[in-house]
C-alpha cells in the first residue's frame, strides 16, 4: 500500500559479525555471537551462536561447527616479525 510503513526495533546481540551489505528488516533479532553472511536478508529471529546466510537468512551451522570445519586453513603468525609474516603469506596466497 502506498504510504504504508512498518517500524520495529532491530536487535543485534553482543559479539555478532555482520557481513557486508546484509539487510535487517524491521523486527529482526540476531542472537549474541552469531555471524550473518554478506548480502543476507534478516527478517526474523536468528538464534545465538550460529552462522546464518541467504535471503531470507537461515541458520546453516553453529559457529563452533564452522570453526572446526575451517580451522585447518588458519595460519598461526604469533611471534613472527612483519617480514616473516609477509614471506609466509606470499608462499601460501596465489597471485
PDB file of N, CA, C and O in Angstrom, residues 4-33:
ATOM      1  N   UNK A   4       2.358   3.063   3.324  1.00  0.00           N
ATOM      2  CA  UNK A   4       2.328   2.140   4.469  1.00  0.00           C
ATOM      3  C   UNK A   4       3.762   1.772   4.840  1.00  0.00           C
ATOM      4  O   UNK A   4       4.533   1.333   3.995  1.00  0.00           O
ATOM      5  N   UNK A   5       4.112   1.993   6.088  1.00  0.00           N
ATOM      6  CA  UNK A   5       5.448   1.697   6.574  1.00  0.00           C
ATOM      7  C   UNK A   5       5.347   0.878   7.844  1.00  0.00           C
ATOM      8  O   UNK A   5       4.404   1.050   8.617  1.00  0.00           O
ATOM      9  N   UNK A   6       6.315   0.006   8.057  1.00  0.00           N
ATOM     10  CA  UNK A   6       6.365  -0.769   9.292  1.00  0.00           C
ATOM     11  C   UNK A   6       7.632  -0.391  10.025  1.00  0.00           C
ATOM     12  O   UNK A   6       8.731  -0.459   9.474  1.00  0.00           O
ATOM     13  N   UNK A   7       7.462   0.007  11.266  1.00  0.00           N
ATOM     14  CA  UNK A   7       8.601   0.367  12.109  1.00  0.00           C
ATOM     15  C   UNK A   7       8.672  -0.619  13.257  1.00  0.00           C
ATOM     16  O   UNK A   7       7.656  -0.911  13.888  1.00  0.00           O
ATOM     17  N   UNK A   8       9.830  -1.144  13.506  1.00  0.00           N
ATOM     18  CA  UNK A   8      10.040  -2.032  14.654  1.00  0.00           C
ATOM     19  C   UNK A   8      11.528  -2.021  14.990  1.00  0.00           C
ATOM     20  O   UNK A   8      12.381  -1.787  14.127  1.00  0.00           O
ATOM     21  N   UNK A   9      11.810  -2.272  16.234  1.00  0.00           N
ATOM     22  CA  UNK A   9      13.185  -2.300  16.715  1.00  0.00           C
ATOM     23  C   UNK A   9      13.939  -3.471  16.102  1.00  0.00           C
ATOM     24  O   UNK A   9      13.415  -4.576  15.987  1.00  0.00           O
ATOM     25  N   UNK A  10      15.187  -3.231  15.724  1.00  0.00           N
ATOM     26  CA  UNK A  10      16.097  -4.281  15.262  1.00  0.00           C
ATOM     27  C   UNK A  10      17.070  -4.534  16.400  1.00  0.00           C
ATOM     28  O   UNK A  10      17.676  -3.600  16.913  1.00  0.00           O
ATOM     29  N   UNK A  11      17.207  -5.798  16.800  1.00  0.00           N
ATOM     30  CA  UNK A  11      18.070  -6.145  17.929  1.00  0.00           C
ATOM     31  C   UNK A  11      19.251  -6.983  17.447  1.00  0.00           C
ATOM     32  O   UNK A  11      19.052  -8.013  16.803  1.00  0.00           O
ATOM     33  N   UNK A  12      20.455  -6.517  17.773  1.00  0.00           N
ATOM     34  CA  UNK A  12      21.689  -7.231  17.419  1.00  0.00           C
ATOM     35  C   UNK A  12      22.410  -7.553  18.717  1.00  0.00           C
ATOM     36  O   UNK A  12      22.743  -6.647  19.486  1.00  0.00           O
ATOM     37  N   UNK A  13      22.647  -8.837  18.986  1.00  0.00           N
ATOM     38  CA  UNK A  13      23.302  -9.257  20.219  1.00  0.00           C
ATOM     39  C   UNK A  13      24.780  -8.901  20.244  1.00  0.00           C
ATOM     40  O   UNK A  13      25.374  -8.529  19.231  1.00  0.00           O
ATOM     41  N   UNK A  14      25.385  -9.046  21.407  1.00  0.00           N
ATOM     42  CA  UNK A  14      26.808  -8.758  21.589  1.00  0.00           C
ATOM     43  C   UNK A  14      27.671  -9.741  20.801  1.00  0.00           C
ATOM     44  O   UNK A  14      27.343 -10.922  20.688  1.00  0.00           O
ATOM     45  N   UNK A  15      28.777  -9.249  20.273  1.00  0.00           N
ATOM     46  CA  UNK A  15      29.773 -10.108  19.641  1.00  0.00           C
ATOM     47  C   UNK A  15      29.358 -10.688  18.303  1.00  0.00           C
ATOM     48  O   UNK A  15      29.908 -11.701  17.873  1.00  0.00           O
ATOM     49  N   UNK A  16      28.423 -10.064  17.619  1.00  0.00           N
ATOM     50  CA  UNK A  16      27.996 -10.558  16.306  1.00  0.00           C
ATOM     51  C   UNK A  16      28.903 -10.013  15.211  1.00  0.00           C
ATOM     52  O   UNK A  16      29.516  -8.962  15.357  1.00  0.00           O
ATOM     53  N   UNK A  17      28.982 -10.745  14.114  1.00  0.00           N
ATOM     54  CA  UNK A  17      29.683 -10.281  12.923  1.00  0.00           C
ATOM     55  C   UNK A  17      28.638 -10.141  11.838  1.00  0.00           C
ATOM     56  O   UNK A  17      27.933 -11.106  11.528  1.00  0.00           O
ATOM     57  N   UNK A  18      28.529  -8.954  11.267  1.00  0.00           N
ATOM     58  CA  UNK A  18      27.531  -8.684  10.234  1.00  0.00           C
ATOM     59  C   UNK A  18      28.242  -8.497   8.904  1.00  0.00           C
ATOM     60  O   UNK A  18      29.041  -7.569   8.744  1.00  0.00           O
ATOM     61  N   UNK A  19      27.963  -9.384   7.960  1.00  0.00           N
ATOM     62  CA  UNK A  19      28.623  -9.333   6.660  1.00  0.00           C
ATOM     63  C   UNK A  19      28.228  -8.100   5.862  1.00  0.00           C
ATOM     64  O   UNK A  19      27.179  -7.492   6.083  1.00  0.00           O
ATOM     65  N   UNK A  20      29.088  -7.753   4.905  1.00  0.00           N
ATOM     66  CA  UNK A  20      28.861  -6.584   4.051  1.00  0.00           C
ATOM     67  C   UNK A  20      27.530  -6.703   3.321  1.00  0.00           C
ATOM     68  O   UNK A  20      27.147  -7.782   2.866  1.00  0.00           O
ATOM     69  N   UNK A  21      26.839  -5.598   3.244  1.00  0.00           N
ATOM     70  CA  UNK A  21      25.578  -5.483   2.502  1.00  0.00           C
ATOM     71  C   UNK A  21      24.471  -6.378   3.054  1.00  0.00           C
ATOM     72  O   UNK A  21      23.524  -6.699   2.334  1.00  0.00           O
ATOM     73  N   UNK A  22      24.586  -6.811   4.307  1.00  0.00           N
ATOM     74  CA  UNK A  22      23.475  -7.546   4.911  1.00  0.00           C
ATOM     75  C   UNK A  22      22.365  -6.548   5.230  1.00  0.00           C
ATOM     76  O   UNK A  22      22.627  -5.368   5.485  1.00  0.00           O
ATOM     77  N   UNK A  23      21.126  -7.021   5.184  1.00  0.00           N
ATOM     78  CA  UNK A  23      19.952  -6.166   5.368  1.00  0.00           C
ATOM     79  C   UNK A  23      19.141  -6.704   6.530  1.00  0.00           C
ATOM     80  O   UNK A  23      18.916  -7.913   6.631  1.00  0.00           O
ATOM     81  N   UNK A  24      18.670  -5.794   7.391  1.00  0.00           N
ATOM     82  CA  UNK A  24      17.888  -6.174   8.566  1.00  0.00           C
ATOM     83  C   UNK A  24      16.528  -5.490   8.473  1.00  0.00           C
ATOM     84  O   UNK A  24      16.441  -4.268   8.519  1.00  0.00           O
ATOM     85  N   UNK A  25      15.489  -6.292   8.315  1.00  0.00           N
ATOM     86  CA  UNK A  25      14.140  -5.757   8.202  1.00  0.00           C
ATOM     87  C   UNK A  25      13.597  -5.416   9.588  1.00  0.00           C
ATOM     88  O   UNK A  25      14.101  -5.912  10.603  1.00  0.00           O
ATOM     89  N   UNK A  26      12.575  -4.576   9.653  1.00  0.00           N
ATOM     90  CA  UNK A  26      12.001  -4.210  10.951  1.00  0.00           C
ATOM     91  C   UNK A  26      11.621  -5.449  11.760  1.00  0.00           C
ATOM     92  O   UNK A  26      11.033  -6.402  11.229  1.00  0.00           O
ATOM     93  N   UNK A  27      11.989  -5.449  13.039  1.00  0.00           N
ATOM     94  CA  UNK A  27      11.677  -6.562  13.927  1.00  0.00           C
ATOM     95  C   UNK A  27      12.705  -7.677  13.929  1.00  0.00           C
ATOM     96  O   UNK A  27      12.581  -8.639  14.680  1.00  0.00           O
ATOM     97  N   UNK A  28      13.753  -7.571  13.103  1.00  0.00           N
ATOM     98  CA  UNK A  28      14.787  -8.613  13.052  1.00  0.00           C
ATOM     99  C   UNK A  28      15.531  -8.670  14.382  1.00  0.00           C
ATOM    100  O   UNK A  28      15.735  -7.655  15.040  1.00  0.00           O
ATOM    101  N   UNK A  29      15.945  -9.878  14.755  1.00  0.00           N
ATOM    102  CA  UNK A  29      16.662 -10.085  16.012  1.00  0.00           C
ATOM    103  C   UNK A  29      17.782 -11.096  15.759  1.00  0.00           C
ATOM    104  O   UNK A  29      17.525 -12.195  15.241  1.00  0.00           O
ATOM    105  N   UNK A  30      19.008 -10.719  16.116  1.00  0.00           N
ATOM    106  CA  UNK A  30      20.167 -11.592  15.933  1.00  0.00           C
ATOM    107  C   UNK A  30      20.750 -11.880  17.308  1.00  0.00           C
ATOM    108  O   UNK A  30      21.110 -10.971  18.043  1.00  0.00           O
ATOM    109  N   UNK A  31      20.839 -13.165  17.656  1.00  0.00           N
ATOM    110  CA  UNK A  31      21.355 -13.579  18.954  1.00  0.00           C
ATOM    111  C   UNK A  31      22.847 -13.346  19.090  1.00  0.00           C
ATOM    112  O   UNK A  31      23.581 -13.259  18.097  1.00  0.00           O
ATOM    113  N   UNK A  32      23.310 -13.253  20.318  1.00  0.00           N
ATOM    114  CA  UNK A  32      24.714 -12.967  20.621  1.00  0.00           C
ATOM    115  C   UNK A  32      25.646 -13.980  19.968  1.00  0.00           C
ATOM    116  O   UNK A  32      25.362 -15.178  19.930  1.00  0.00           O
ATOM    117  N   UNK A  33      26.759 -13.471  19.441  1.00  0.00           N
ATOM    118  CA  UNK A  33      27.796 -14.332  18.890  1.00  0.00           C
ATOM    119  C   UNK A  33      27.493 -14.935  17.541  1.00  0.00           C
ATOM    120  O   UNK A  33      28.231 -15.797  17.068  1.00  0.00           O
TER     121      UNK A  33
END
